């Protein structure tokens, strides 16, 4: 029989915690892949595996981890400012290399559905700017967010990069 949460030690609770940290570089690389893929012909796109392009590029770039919204914004700005050209160049190199290799019929990594569910919650926490969001609290927060959006307090655009609140006091914007 599982031990009730109140009977577990603090270290046991810490071990079972879902860790919330993200590599901003993954986002920046995928953003650049999107940009470069839009410029390719459909024939060239068919010869590419997006995951292979991303893995190739990420293995050649430094990680930029964040655990907070502020950290995410800072790492995003740092990555764009200091490594934007390098990211674009390495993604272009990845596209070239992956395109040259024949399509491989290997077994892809198994995706753990539990990890997908946990990652979806982390993505929603980032999107809705609420690190305390749970699946149980999601409907209420989503309803409040939609109401604020209809009232013009929140506006949404294509890319989930938050502006610094000092730029637009009282409103939260997504920047493309």
GROMACS .gro file of N, CA and C in nm:
model
  528
    1UNK      N    1   0.084  -0.117   0.000
    1UNK     CA    2   0.000   0.000   0.000
    1UNK      C    3   0.089   0.124   0.000
    2UNK      N    4   0.058   0.226  -0.087
    2UNK     CA    5   0.141   0.346  -0.093
    2UNK      C    6   0.136   0.423   0.038
    3UNK      N    7   0.247   0.488   0.069
    3UNK     CA    8   0.254   0.569   0.190
    3UNK      C    9   0.178   0.699   0.167
    4UNK      N   10   0.089   0.739   0.259
    4UNK     CA   11   0.018   0.867   0.243
    4UNK      C   12   0.119   0.981   0.237
    5UNK      N   13   0.088   1.087   0.158
    5UNK     CA   14   0.182   1.197   0.143
    5UNK      C   15   0.227   1.257   0.275
    6UNK      N   16   0.140   1.265   0.374
    6UNK     CA   17   0.177   1.327   0.501
    6UNK      C   18   0.276   1.242   0.579
    7UNK      N   19   0.284   1.113   0.550
    7UNK     CA   20   0.375   1.023   0.620
    7UNK      C   21   0.512   1.012   0.552
    8UNK      N   22   0.524   1.071   0.435
    8UNK     CA   23   0.651   1.062   0.364
    8UNK      C   24   0.745   1.171   0.413
    9UNK      N   25   0.873   1.143   0.406
    9UNK     CA   26   0.973   1.243   0.448
    9UNK      C   27   0.982   1.352   0.342
   10UNK      N   28   1.040   1.464   0.379
   10UNK     CA   29   1.057   1.575   0.286
   10UNK      C   30   1.142   1.532   0.166
   11UNK      N   31   1.245   1.449   0.192
   11UNK     CA   32   1.330   1.406   0.080
   11UNK      C   33   1.253   1.314  -0.015
   12UNK      N   34   1.161   1.230   0.039
   12UNK     CA   35   1.078   1.146  -0.047
   12UNK      C   36   0.986   1.231  -0.133
   13UNK      N   37   0.928   1.336  -0.073
   13UNK     CA   38   0.840   1.425  -0.150
   13UNK      C   39   0.919   1.497  -0.258
   14UNK      N   40   1.042   1.538  -0.226
   14UNK     CA   41   1.125   1.608  -0.323
   14UNK      C   42   1.158   1.516  -0.441
   15UNK      N   43   1.183   1.388  -0.414
   15UNK     CA   44   1.216   1.294  -0.521
   15UNK      C   45   1.099   1.272  -0.616
   16UNK      N   46   0.977   1.281  -0.565
   16UNK     CA   47   0.860   1.257  -0.650
   16UNK      C   48   0.810   1.385  -0.717
   17UNK      N   49   0.872   1.499  -0.688
   17UNK     CA   50   0.830   1.627  -0.745
   17UNK      C   51   0.854   1.629  -0.896
   18UNK      N   52   0.764   1.692  -0.967
   18UNK     CA   53   0.784   1.714  -1.109
   18UNK      C   54   0.873   1.837  -1.122
   19UNK      N   55   0.985   1.822  -1.184
   19UNK     CA   56   1.079   1.932  -1.196
   19UNK      C   57   1.037   2.022  -1.311
   20UNK      N   58   1.042   2.152  -1.286
   20UNK     CA   59   0.999   2.248  -1.386
   20UNK      C   60   1.119   2.334  -1.426
   21UNK      N   61   1.182   2.292  -1.532
   21UNK     CA   62   1.289   2.369  -1.591
   21UNK      C   63   1.284   2.343  -1.740
   22UNK      N   64   1.317   2.445  -1.816
   22UNK     CA   65   1.309   2.434  -1.961
   22UNK      C   66   1.436   2.488  -2.024
   23UNK      N   67   1.473   2.427  -2.134
   23UNK     CA   68   1.587   2.473  -2.211
   23UNK      C   69   1.536   2.571  -2.317
   24UNK      N   70   1.565   2.698  -2.298
   24UNK     CA   71   1.520   2.803  -2.389
   24UNK      C   72   1.577   2.779  -2.529
   25UNK      N   73   1.695   2.719  -2.535
   25UNK     CA   74   1.758   2.695  -2.665
   25UNK      C   75   1.671   2.605  -2.752
   26UNK      N   76   1.598   2.511  -2.692
   26UNK     CA   77   1.508   2.427  -2.770
   26UNK      C   78   1.403   2.512  -2.839
   27UNK      N   79   1.348   2.607  -2.768
   27UNK     CA   80   1.248   2.697  -2.825
   27UNK      C   81   1.310   2.780  -2.938
   28UNK      N   82   1.428   2.838  -2.913
   28UNK     CA   83   1.493   2.923  -3.014
   28UNK      C   84   1.528   2.843  -3.140
   29UNK      N   85   1.577   2.719  -3.121
   29UNK     CA   86   1.610   2.635  -3.236
   29UNK      C   87   1.483   2.599  -3.313
   30UNK      N   88   1.377   2.562  -3.245
   30UNK     CA   89   1.253   2.528  -3.315
   30UNK      C   90   1.193   2.648  -3.386
   31UNK      N   91   1.207   2.765  -3.328
   31UNK     CA   92   1.162   2.887  -3.393
   31UNK      C   93   1.240   2.910  -3.524
   32UNK      N   94   1.372   2.889  -3.518
   32UNK     CA   95   1.455   2.906  -3.637
   32UNK      C   96   1.425   2.797  -3.741
   33UNK      N   97   1.399   2.675  -3.696
   33UNK     CA   98   1.362   2.568  -3.789
   33UNK      C   99   1.233   2.607  -3.861
   34UNK      N  100   1.135   2.656  -3.788
   34UNK     CA  101   1.009   2.701  -3.850
   34UNK      C  102   1.038   2.804  -3.958
   35UNK      N  103   1.120   2.902  -3.925
   35UNK     CA  104   1.155   3.010  -4.018
   35UNK      C  105   1.220   2.954  -4.144
   36UNK      N  106   1.318   2.866  -4.126
   36UNK     CA  107   1.389   2.813  -4.242
   36UNK      C  108   1.304   2.713  -4.321
   37UNK      N  109   1.222   2.635  -4.254
   37UNK     CA  110   1.136   2.539  -4.324
   37UNK      C  111   1.032   2.611  -4.411
   38UNK      N  112   0.986   2.728  -4.369
   38UNK     CA  113   0.890   2.804  -4.451
   38UNK      C  114   0.950   2.846  -4.584
   39UNK      N  115   1.082   2.852  -4.592
   39UNK     CA  116   1.149   2.895  -4.714
   39UNK      C  117   1.185   2.778  -4.806
   40UNK      N  118   1.157   2.656  -4.762
   40UNK     CA  119   1.194   2.538  -4.841
   40UNK      C  120   1.077   2.490  -4.926
   41UNK      N  121   1.110   2.427  -5.037
   41UNK     CA  122   1.006   2.368  -5.121
   41UNK      C  123   0.949   2.244  -5.052
   42UNK      N  124   0.829   2.207  -5.093
   42UNK     CA  125   0.766   2.089  -5.032
   42UNK      C  126   0.849   1.963  -5.060
   43UNK      N  127   0.915   1.958  -5.174
   43UNK     CA  128   0.998   1.842  -5.207
   43UNK      C  129   1.116   1.832  -5.110
   44UNK      N  130   1.181   1.944  -5.080
   44UNK     CA  131   1.293   1.942  -4.984
   44UNK      C  132   1.245   1.907  -4.845
   45UNK      N  133   1.127   1.958  -4.808
   45UNK     CA  134   1.073   1.930  -4.675
   45UNK      C  135   1.046   1.781  -4.655
   46UNK      N  136   1.004   1.713  -4.761
   46UNK     CA  137   0.975   1.570  -4.751
   46UNK      C  138   1.099   1.489  -4.718
   47UNK      N  139   1.216   1.540  -4.755
   47UNK     CA  140   1.341   1.468  -4.732
   47UNK      C  141   1.398   1.496  -4.593
   48UNK      N  142   1.331   1.583  -4.516
   48UNK     CA  143   1.384   1.622  -4.385
   48UNK      C  144   1.299   1.567  -4.271
   49UNK      N  145   1.368   1.526  -4.167
   49UNK     CA  146   1.301   1.491  -4.043
   49UNK      C  147   1.330   1.602  -3.943
   50UNK      N  148   1.225   1.672  -3.905
   50UNK     CA  149   1.240   1.788  -3.817
   50UNK      C  150   1.315   1.753  -3.689
   51UNK      N  151   1.284   1.639  -3.629
   51UNK     CA  152   1.350   1.599  -3.504
   51UNK      C  153   1.500   1.582  -3.524
   52UNK      N  154   1.540   1.529  -3.639
   52UNK     CA  155   1.683   1.512  -3.668
   52UNK      C  156   1.752   1.648  -3.683
   53UNK      N  157   1.684   1.742  -3.749
   53UNK     CA  158   1.740   1.877  -3.765
   53UNK      C  159   1.758   1.941  -3.628
   54UNK      N  160   1.654   1.931  -3.545
   54UNK     CA  161   1.661   1.992  -3.411
   54UNK      C  162   1.771   1.928  -3.327
   55UNK      N  163   1.780   1.795  -3.327
   55UNK     CA  164   1.882   1.726  -3.246
   55UNK      C  165   2.022   1.764  -3.293
   56UNK      N  166   2.042   1.768  -3.425
   56UNK     CA  167   2.173   1.805  -3.479
   56UNK      C  168   2.211   1.945  -3.429
   57UNK      N  169   2.119   2.040  -3.442
   57UNK     CA  170   2.149   2.178  -3.402
   57UNK      C  171   2.170   2.189  -3.251
   58UNK      N  172   2.082   2.129  -3.174
   58UNK     CA  173   2.092   2.140  -3.027
   58UNK      C  174   2.221   2.078  -2.973
   59UNK      N  175   2.271   1.975  -3.040
   59UNK     CA  176   2.396   1.913  -2.996
   59UNK      C  177   2.518   2.003  -3.023
   60UNK      N  178   2.498   2.109  -3.097
   60UNK     CA  179   2.608   2.199  -3.130
   60UNK      C  180   2.592   2.338  -3.067
   61UNK      N  181   2.491   2.354  -2.985
   61UNK     CA  182   2.465   2.482  -2.920
   61UNK      C  183   2.462   2.465  -2.768
   62UNK      N  184   2.494   2.571  -2.695
   62UNK     CA  185   2.488   2.561  -2.549
   62UNK      C  186   2.343   2.560  -2.499
   63UNK      N  187   2.322   2.499  -2.386
   63UNK     CA  188   2.189   2.499  -2.324
   63UNK      C  189   2.167   2.632  -2.254
   64UNK      N  190   2.041   2.674  -2.248
   64UNK     CA  191   2.003   2.795  -2.176
   64UNK      C  192   1.880   2.761  -2.092
   65UNK      N  193   1.902   2.708  -1.973
   65UNK     CA  194   1.791   2.664  -1.890
   65UNK      C  195   1.732   2.777  -1.808
   66UNK      N  196   1.601   2.767  -1.784
   66UNK     CA  197   1.530   2.864  -1.701
   66UNK      C  198   1.431   2.789  -1.613
   67UNK      N  199   1.407   2.843  -1.494
   67UNK     CA  200   1.310   2.784  -1.403
   67UNK      C  201   1.199   2.882  -1.366
   68UNK      N  202   1.213   3.008  -1.410
   68UNK     CA  203   1.113   3.110  -1.380
   68UNK      C  204   1.078   3.185  -1.508
   69UNK      N  205   0.969   3.259  -1.504
   69UNK     CA  206   0.930   3.341  -1.619
   69UNK      C  207   1.037   3.447  -1.647
   70UNK      N  208   1.086   3.510  -1.541
   70UNK     CA  209   1.191   3.611  -1.558
   70UNK      C  210   1.315   3.549  -1.620
   71UNK      N  211   1.354   3.431  -1.569
   71UNK     CA  212   1.469   3.361  -1.624
   71UNK      C  213   1.447   3.324  -1.770
   72UNK      N  214   1.323   3.284  -1.804
   72UNK     CA  215   1.291   3.251  -1.943
   72UNK      C  216   1.309   3.373  -2.032
   73UNK      N  217   1.257   3.487  -1.987
   73UNK     CA  218   1.270   3.610  -2.066
   73UNK      C  219   1.417   3.647  -2.082
   74UNK      N  220   1.494   3.641  -1.973
   74UNK     CA  221   1.635   3.678  -1.979
   74UNK      C  222   1.713   3.584  -2.071
   75UNK      N  223   1.691   3.455  -2.058
   75UNK     CA  224   1.762   3.359  -2.142
   75UNK      C  225   1.721   3.374  -2.289
   76UNK      N  226   1.593   3.402  -2.313
   76UNK     CA  227   1.545   3.423  -2.451
   76UNK      C  228   1.615   3.544  -2.513
   77UNK      N  229   1.618   3.653  -2.438
   77UNK     CA  230   1.685   3.773  -2.489
   77UNK      C  231   1.833   3.747  -2.512
   78UNK      N  232   1.897   3.680  -2.415
   78UNK     CA  233   2.039   3.648  -2.428
   78UNK      C  234   2.064   3.560  -2.550
   79UNK      N  235   1.981   3.458  -2.567
   79UNK     CA  236   1.999   3.368  -2.680
   79UNK      C  237   1.982   3.438  -2.813
   80UNK      N  238   1.879   3.519  -2.823
   80UNK     CA  239   1.856   3.593  -2.948
   80UNK      C  240   1.969   3.692  -2.975
   81UNK      N  241   2.007   3.767  -2.872
   81UNK     CA  242   2.109   3.872  -2.886
   81UNK      C  243   2.247   3.813  -2.914
   82UNK      N  244   2.288   3.719  -2.830
   82UNK     CA  245   2.425   3.670  -2.837
   82UNK      C  246   2.446   3.554  -2.933
   83UNK      N  247   2.339   3.480  -2.962
   83UNK     CA  248   2.357   3.358  -3.043
   83UNK      C  249   2.262   3.347  -3.162
   84UNK      N  250   2.188   3.453  -3.190
   84UNK     CA  251   2.092   3.447  -3.299
   84UNK      C  252   2.153   3.405  -3.432
   85UNK      N  253   2.263   3.467  -3.468
   85UNK     CA  254   2.329   3.435  -3.595
   85UNK      C  255   2.385   3.292  -3.592
   86UNK      N  256   2.440   3.253  -3.478
   86UNK     CA  257   2.494   3.117  -3.464
   86UNK      C  258   2.382   3.013  -3.474
   87UNK      N  259   2.268   3.040  -3.413
   87UNK     CA  260   2.154   2.948  -3.421
   87UNK      C  261   2.110   2.932  -3.565
   88UNK      N  262   2.096   3.044  -3.636
   88UNK     CA  263   2.053   3.039  -3.777
   88UNK      C  264   2.153   2.959  -3.861
   89UNK      N  265   2.281   2.982  -3.839
   89UNK     CA  266   2.384   2.912  -3.916
   89UNK      C  267   2.384   2.762  -3.888
   90UNK      N  268   2.373   2.726  -3.761
   90UNK     CA  269   2.377   2.584  -3.726
   90UNK      C  270   2.251   2.513  -3.773
   91UNK      N  271   2.135   2.578  -3.767
   91UNK     CA  272   2.013   2.516  -3.819
   91UNK      C  273   2.027   2.496  -3.969
   92UNK      N  274   2.084   2.593  -4.040
   92UNK     CA  275   2.106   2.578  -4.184
   92UNK      C  276   2.199   2.460  -4.212
   93UNK      N  277   2.303   2.448  -4.134
   93UNK     CA  278   2.396   2.335  -4.147
   93UNK      C  279   2.322   2.204  -4.119
   94UNK      N  280   2.237   2.203  -4.018
   94UNK     CA  281   2.161   2.083  -3.983
   94UNK      C  282   2.069   2.042  -4.097
   95UNK      N  283   2.003   2.140  -4.158
   95UNK     CA  284   1.914   2.111  -4.271
   95UNK      C  285   1.994   2.046  -4.384
   96UNK      N  286   2.111   2.101  -4.413
   96UNK     CA  287   2.195   2.048  -4.521
   96UNK      C  288   2.240   1.905  -4.491
   97UNK      N  289   2.288   1.882  -4.370
   97UNK     CA  290   2.339   1.750  -4.333
   97UNK      C  291   2.227   1.646  -4.331
   98UNK      N  292   2.116   1.680  -4.268
   98UNK     CA  293   2.005   1.584  -4.257
   98UNK      C  294   1.947   1.554  -4.395
   99UNK      N  295   1.944   1.653  -4.481
   99UNK     CA  296   1.891   1.632  -4.617
   99UNK      C  297   1.982   1.539  -4.698
  100UNK      N  298   2.113   1.546  -4.675
  100UNK     CA  299   2.207   1.461  -4.748
  100UNK      C  300   2.197   1.316  -4.709
  101UNK      N  301   2.165   1.291  -4.582
  101UNK     CA  302   2.157   1.153  -4.534
  101UNK      C  303   2.027   1.090  -4.584
  102UNK      N  304   2.033   0.963  -4.624
  102UNK     CA  305   1.909   0.898  -4.668
  102UNK      C  306   1.811   0.884  -4.550
  103UNK      N  307   1.685   0.878  -4.584
  103UNK     CA  308   1.583   0.861  -4.480
  103UNK      C  309   1.609   0.730  -4.409
  104UNK      N  310   1.622   0.739  -4.279
  104UNK     CA  311   1.650   0.619  -4.200
  104UNK      C  312   1.521   0.561  -4.146
  105UNK      N  313   1.514   0.432  -4.147
  105UNK     CA  314   1.395   0.364  -4.096
  105UNK      C  315   1.429   0.304  -3.959
  106UNK      N  316   1.468   0.389  -3.867
  106UNK     CA  317   1.502   0.343  -3.734
  106UNK      C  318   1.386   0.368  -3.640
  107UNK      N  319   1.385   0.295  -3.532
  107UNK     CA  320   1.279   0.311  -3.433
  107UNK      C  321   1.300   0.441  -3.356
  108UNK      N  322   1.203   0.532  -3.360
  108UNK     CA  323   1.219   0.658  -3.286
  108UNK      C  324   1.211   0.633  -3.136
  109UNK      N  325   1.258   0.730  -3.060
  109UNK     CA  326   1.249   0.719  -2.915
  109UNK      C  327   1.104   0.704  -2.873
  110UNK      N  328   1.081   0.623  -2.772
  110UNK     CA  329   0.948   0.605  -2.717
  110UNK      C  330   0.910   0.729  -2.639
  111UNK      N  331   0.792   0.779  -2.665
  111UNK     CA  332   0.743   0.897  -2.594
  111UNK      C  333   0.658   0.851  -2.478
  112UNK      N  334   0.697   0.891  -2.359
  112UNK     CA  335   0.624   0.858  -2.238
  112UNK      C  336   0.503   0.950  -2.227
  113UNK      N  337   0.382   0.893  -2.231
  113UNK     CA  338   0.262   0.976  -2.227
  113UNK      C  339   0.253   1.053  -2.097
  114UNK      N  340   0.302   0.998  -1.988
  114UNK     CA  341   0.301   1.070  -1.861
  114UNK      C  342   0.388   1.195  -1.873
  115UNK      N  343   0.503   1.180  -1.935
  115UNK     CA  344   0.590   1.295  -1.954
  115UNK      C  345   0.523   1.398  -2.044
  116UNK      N  346   0.449   1.351  -2.147
  116UNK     CA  347   0.376   1.443  -2.234
  116UNK      C  348   0.273   1.522  -2.156
  117UNK      N  349   0.202   1.455  -2.067
  117UNK     CA  350   0.100   1.521  -1.986
  117UNK      C  351   0.165   1.623  -1.893
  118UNK      N  352   0.276   1.584  -1.830
  118UNK     CA  353   0.347   1.676  -1.742
  118UNK      C  354   0.401   1.794  -1.821
  119UNK      N  355   0.455   1.768  -1.940
  119UNK     CA  356   0.508   1.875  -2.023
  119UNK      C  357   0.397   1.968  -2.070
  120UNK      N  358   0.281   1.913  -2.101
  120UNK     CA  359   0.168   1.997  -2.141
  120UNK      C  360   0.131   2.093  -2.029
  121UNK      N  361   0.133   2.046  -1.906
  121UNK     CA  362   0.101   2.133  -1.793
  121UNK      C  363   0.208   2.242  -1.779
  122UNK      N  364   0.334   2.205  -1.794
  122UNK     CA  365   0.442   2.305  -1.787
  122UNK      C  366   0.424   2.408  -1.898
  123UNK      N  367   0.391   2.363  -2.018
  123UNK     CA  368   0.368   2.455  -2.130
  123UNK      C  369   0.253   2.550  -2.099
  124UNK      N  370   0.145   2.497  -2.041
  124UNK     CA  371   0.032   2.582  -2.003
  124UNK      C  372   0.071   2.679  -1.892
  125UNK      N  373   0.152   2.635  -1.797
  125UNK     CA  374   0.200   2.725  -1.692
  125UNK      C  375   0.277   2.841  -1.752
  126UNK      N  376   0.362   2.812  -1.850
  126UNK     CA  377   0.439   2.917  -1.918
  126UNK      C  378   0.347   3.007  -1.999
  127UNK      N  379   0.258   2.948  -2.074
  127UNK     CA  380   0.168   3.025  -2.159
  127UNK      C  381   0.079   3.118  -2.078
  128UNK      N  382   0.026   3.066  -1.967
  128UNK     CA  383  -0.067   3.144  -1.885
  128UNK      C  384   0.003   3.217  -1.771
  129UNK      N  385   0.136   3.209  -1.769
  129UNK     CA  386   0.217   3.280  -1.670
  129UNK      C  387   0.173   3.251  -1.527
  130UNK      N  388   0.159   3.124  -1.496
  130UNK     CA  389   0.115   3.085  -1.362
  130UNK      C  390   0.186   2.955  -1.326
  131UNK      N  391   0.295   2.965  -1.250
  131UNK     CA  392   0.372   2.846  -1.216
  131UNK      C  393   0.301   2.755  -1.117
  132UNK      N  394   0.191   2.803  -1.055
  132UNK     CA  395   0.115   2.723  -0.960
  132UNK      C  396  -0.004   2.652  -1.025
  133UNK      N  397  -0.017   2.667  -1.155
  133UNK     CA  398  -0.129   2.607  -1.228
  133UNK      C  399  -0.127   2.455  -1.213
  134UNK      N  400  -0.243   2.397  -1.188
  134UNK     CA  401  -0.260   2.252  -1.184
  134UNK      C  402  -0.370   2.216  -1.282
  135UNK      N  403  -0.382   2.088  -1.313
  135UNK     CA  404  -0.491   2.047  -1.402
  135UNK      C  405  -0.625   2.083  -1.340
  136UNK      N  406  -0.635   2.075  -1.208
  136UNK     CA  407  -0.760   2.106  -1.140
  136UNK      C  408  -0.794   2.255  -1.148
  137UNK      N  409  -0.692   2.341  -1.138
  137UNK     CA  410  -0.718   2.486  -1.141
  137UNK      C  411  -0.724   2.543  -1.282
  138UNK      N  412  -0.689   2.464  -1.383
  138UNK     CA  413  -0.684   2.512  -1.521
  138UNK      C  414  -0.816   2.572  -1.570
  139UNK      N  415  -0.931   2.506  -1.555
  139UNK     CA  416  -1.054   2.565  -1.610
  139UNK      C  417  -1.084   2.705  -1.555
  140UNK      N  418  -1.067   2.725  -1.425
  140UNK     CA  419  -1.094   2.857  -1.367
  140UNK      C  420  -0.997   2.962  -1.419
  141UNK      N  421  -0.868   2.928  -1.424
  141UNK     CA  422  -0.770   3.024  -1.473
  141UNK      C  423  -0.792   3.054  -1.621
  142UNK      N  424  -0.823   2.953  -1.698
  142UNK     CA  425  -0.848   2.973  -1.840
  142UNK      C  426  -0.969   3.063  -1.861
  143UNK      N  427  -1.073   3.042  -1.783
  143UNK     CA  428  -1.192   3.127  -1.793
  143UNK      C  429  -1.157   3.273  -1.761
  144UNK      N  430  -1.081   3.294  -1.652
  144UNK     CA  431  -1.041   3.431  -1.615
  144UNK      C  432  -0.955   3.494  -1.724
  145UNK      N  433  -0.864   3.415  -1.779
  145UNK     CA  434  -0.776   3.466  -1.885
  145UNK      C  435  -0.856   3.504  -2.009
  146UNK      N  436  -0.953   3.422  -2.045
  146UNK     CA  437  -1.037   3.454  -2.161
  146UNK      C  438  -1.119   3.581  -2.136
  147UNK      N  439  -1.172   3.596  -2.017
  147UNK     CA  440  -1.248   3.717  -1.983
  147UNK      C  441  -1.156   3.839  -1.993
  148UNK      N  442  -1.035   3.829  -1.936
  148UNK     CA  443  -0.941   3.942  -1.943
  148UNK      C  444  -0.904   3.973  -2.087
  149UNK      N  445  -0.895   3.871  -2.170
  149UNK     CA  446  -0.863   3.891  -2.311
  149UNK      C  447  -0.977   3.966  -2.380
  150UNK      N  448  -1.100   3.924  -2.353
  150UNK     CA  449  -1.213   3.993  -2.417
  150UNK      C  450  -1.228   4.136  -2.368
  151UNK      N  451  -1.179   4.164  -2.248
  151UNK     CA  452  -1.183   4.301  -2.194
  151UNK      C  453  -1.064   4.384  -2.240
  152UNK      N  454  -0.974   4.324  -2.316
  152UNK     CA  455  -0.859   4.396  -2.369
  152UNK      C  456  -0.742   4.407  -2.273
  153UNK      N  457  -0.747   4.338  -2.160
  153UNK     CA  458  -0.636   4.342  -2.064
  153UNK      C  459  -0.520   4.254  -2.106
  154UNK      N  460  -0.546   4.155  -2.190
  154UNK     CA  461  -0.443   4.066  -2.243
  154UNK      C  462  -0.465   4.058  -2.394
  155UNK      N  463  -0.357   4.071  -2.470
  155UNK     CA  464  -0.365   4.049  -2.614
  155UNK      C  465  -0.269   3.937  -2.650
  156UNK      N  466  -0.301   3.865  -2.756
  156UNK     CA  467  -0.223   3.747  -2.794
  156UNK      C  468  -0.177   3.763  -2.938
  157UNK      N  469  -0.052   3.720  -2.960
  157UNK     CA  470   0.002   3.714  -3.095
  157UNK      C  471   0.064   3.577  -3.114
  158UNK      N  472   0.133   3.557  -3.224
  158UNK     CA  473   0.176   3.423  -3.264
  158UNK      C  474   0.277   3.356  -3.172
  159UNK      N  475   0.378   3.424  -3.125
  159UNK     CA  476   0.487   3.359  -3.054
  159UNK      C  477   0.481   3.383  -2.904
  160UNK      N  478   0.500   3.280  -2.822
  160UNK     CA  479   0.491   3.297  -2.677
  160UNK      C  480   0.619   3.348  -2.611
  161UNK      N  481   0.657   3.470  -2.645
  161UNK     CA  482   0.768   3.536  -2.577
  161UNK      C  483   0.709   3.658  -2.509
  162UNK      N  484   0.709   3.658  -2.378
  162UNK     CA  485   0.647   3.767  -2.303
  162UNK      C  486   0.735   3.890  -2.304
  163UNK      N  487   0.670   4.006  -2.316
  163UNK     CA  488   0.743   4.131  -2.303
  163UNK      C  489   0.766   4.157  -2.155
  164UNK      N  490   0.857   4.244  -2.127
  164UNK     CA  491   0.879   4.289  -1.991
  164UNK      C  492   0.759   4.376  -1.954
  165UNK      N  493   0.697   4.348  -1.841
  165UNK     CA  494   0.577   4.422  -1.801
  165UNK      C  495   0.601   4.572  -1.793
  166UNK      N  496   0.727   4.615  -1.774
  166UNK     CA  497   0.756   4.758  -1.769
  166UNK      C  498   0.734   4.824  -1.904
  167UNK      N  499   0.743   4.747  -2.011
  167UNK     CA  500   0.721   4.804  -2.144
  167UNK      C  501   0.576   4.845  -2.165
  168UNK      N  502   0.484   4.767  -2.111
  168UNK     CA  503   0.341   4.790  -2.128
  168UNK      C  504   0.271   4.769  -1.996
  169UNK      N  505   0.276   4.864  -1.905
  169UNK     CA  506   0.216   4.844  -1.773
  169UNK      C  507   0.069   4.808  -1.784
  170UNK      N  508   0.028   4.708  -1.706
  170UNK     CA  509  -0.113   4.670  -1.701
  170UNK      C  510  -0.155   4.574  -1.809
  171UNK      N  511  -0.071   4.549  -1.908
  171UNK     CA  512  -0.108   4.455  -2.014
  171UNK      C  513   0.006   4.357  -2.037
  172UNK      N  514  -0.031   4.237  -2.075
  172UNK     CA  515   0.066   4.134  -2.107
  172UNK      C  516   0.055   4.105  -2.256
  173UNK      N  517   0.164   4.109  -2.327
  173UNK     CA  518   0.165   4.090  -2.471
  173UNK      C  519   0.252   3.973  -2.507
  174UNK      N  520   0.214   3.906  -2.614
  174UNK     CA  521   0.304   3.811  -2.677
  174UNK      C  522   0.369   3.884  -2.793
  175UNK      N  523   0.496   3.859  -2.813
  175UNK     CA  524   0.567   3.917  -2.927
  175UNK      C  525   0.591   3.809  -3.031
  176UNK      N  526   0.583   3.845  -3.159
  176UNK     CA  527   0.618   3.747  -3.262
  176UNK      C  528   0.767   3.723  -3.265
   0.00000   0.00000   0.00000
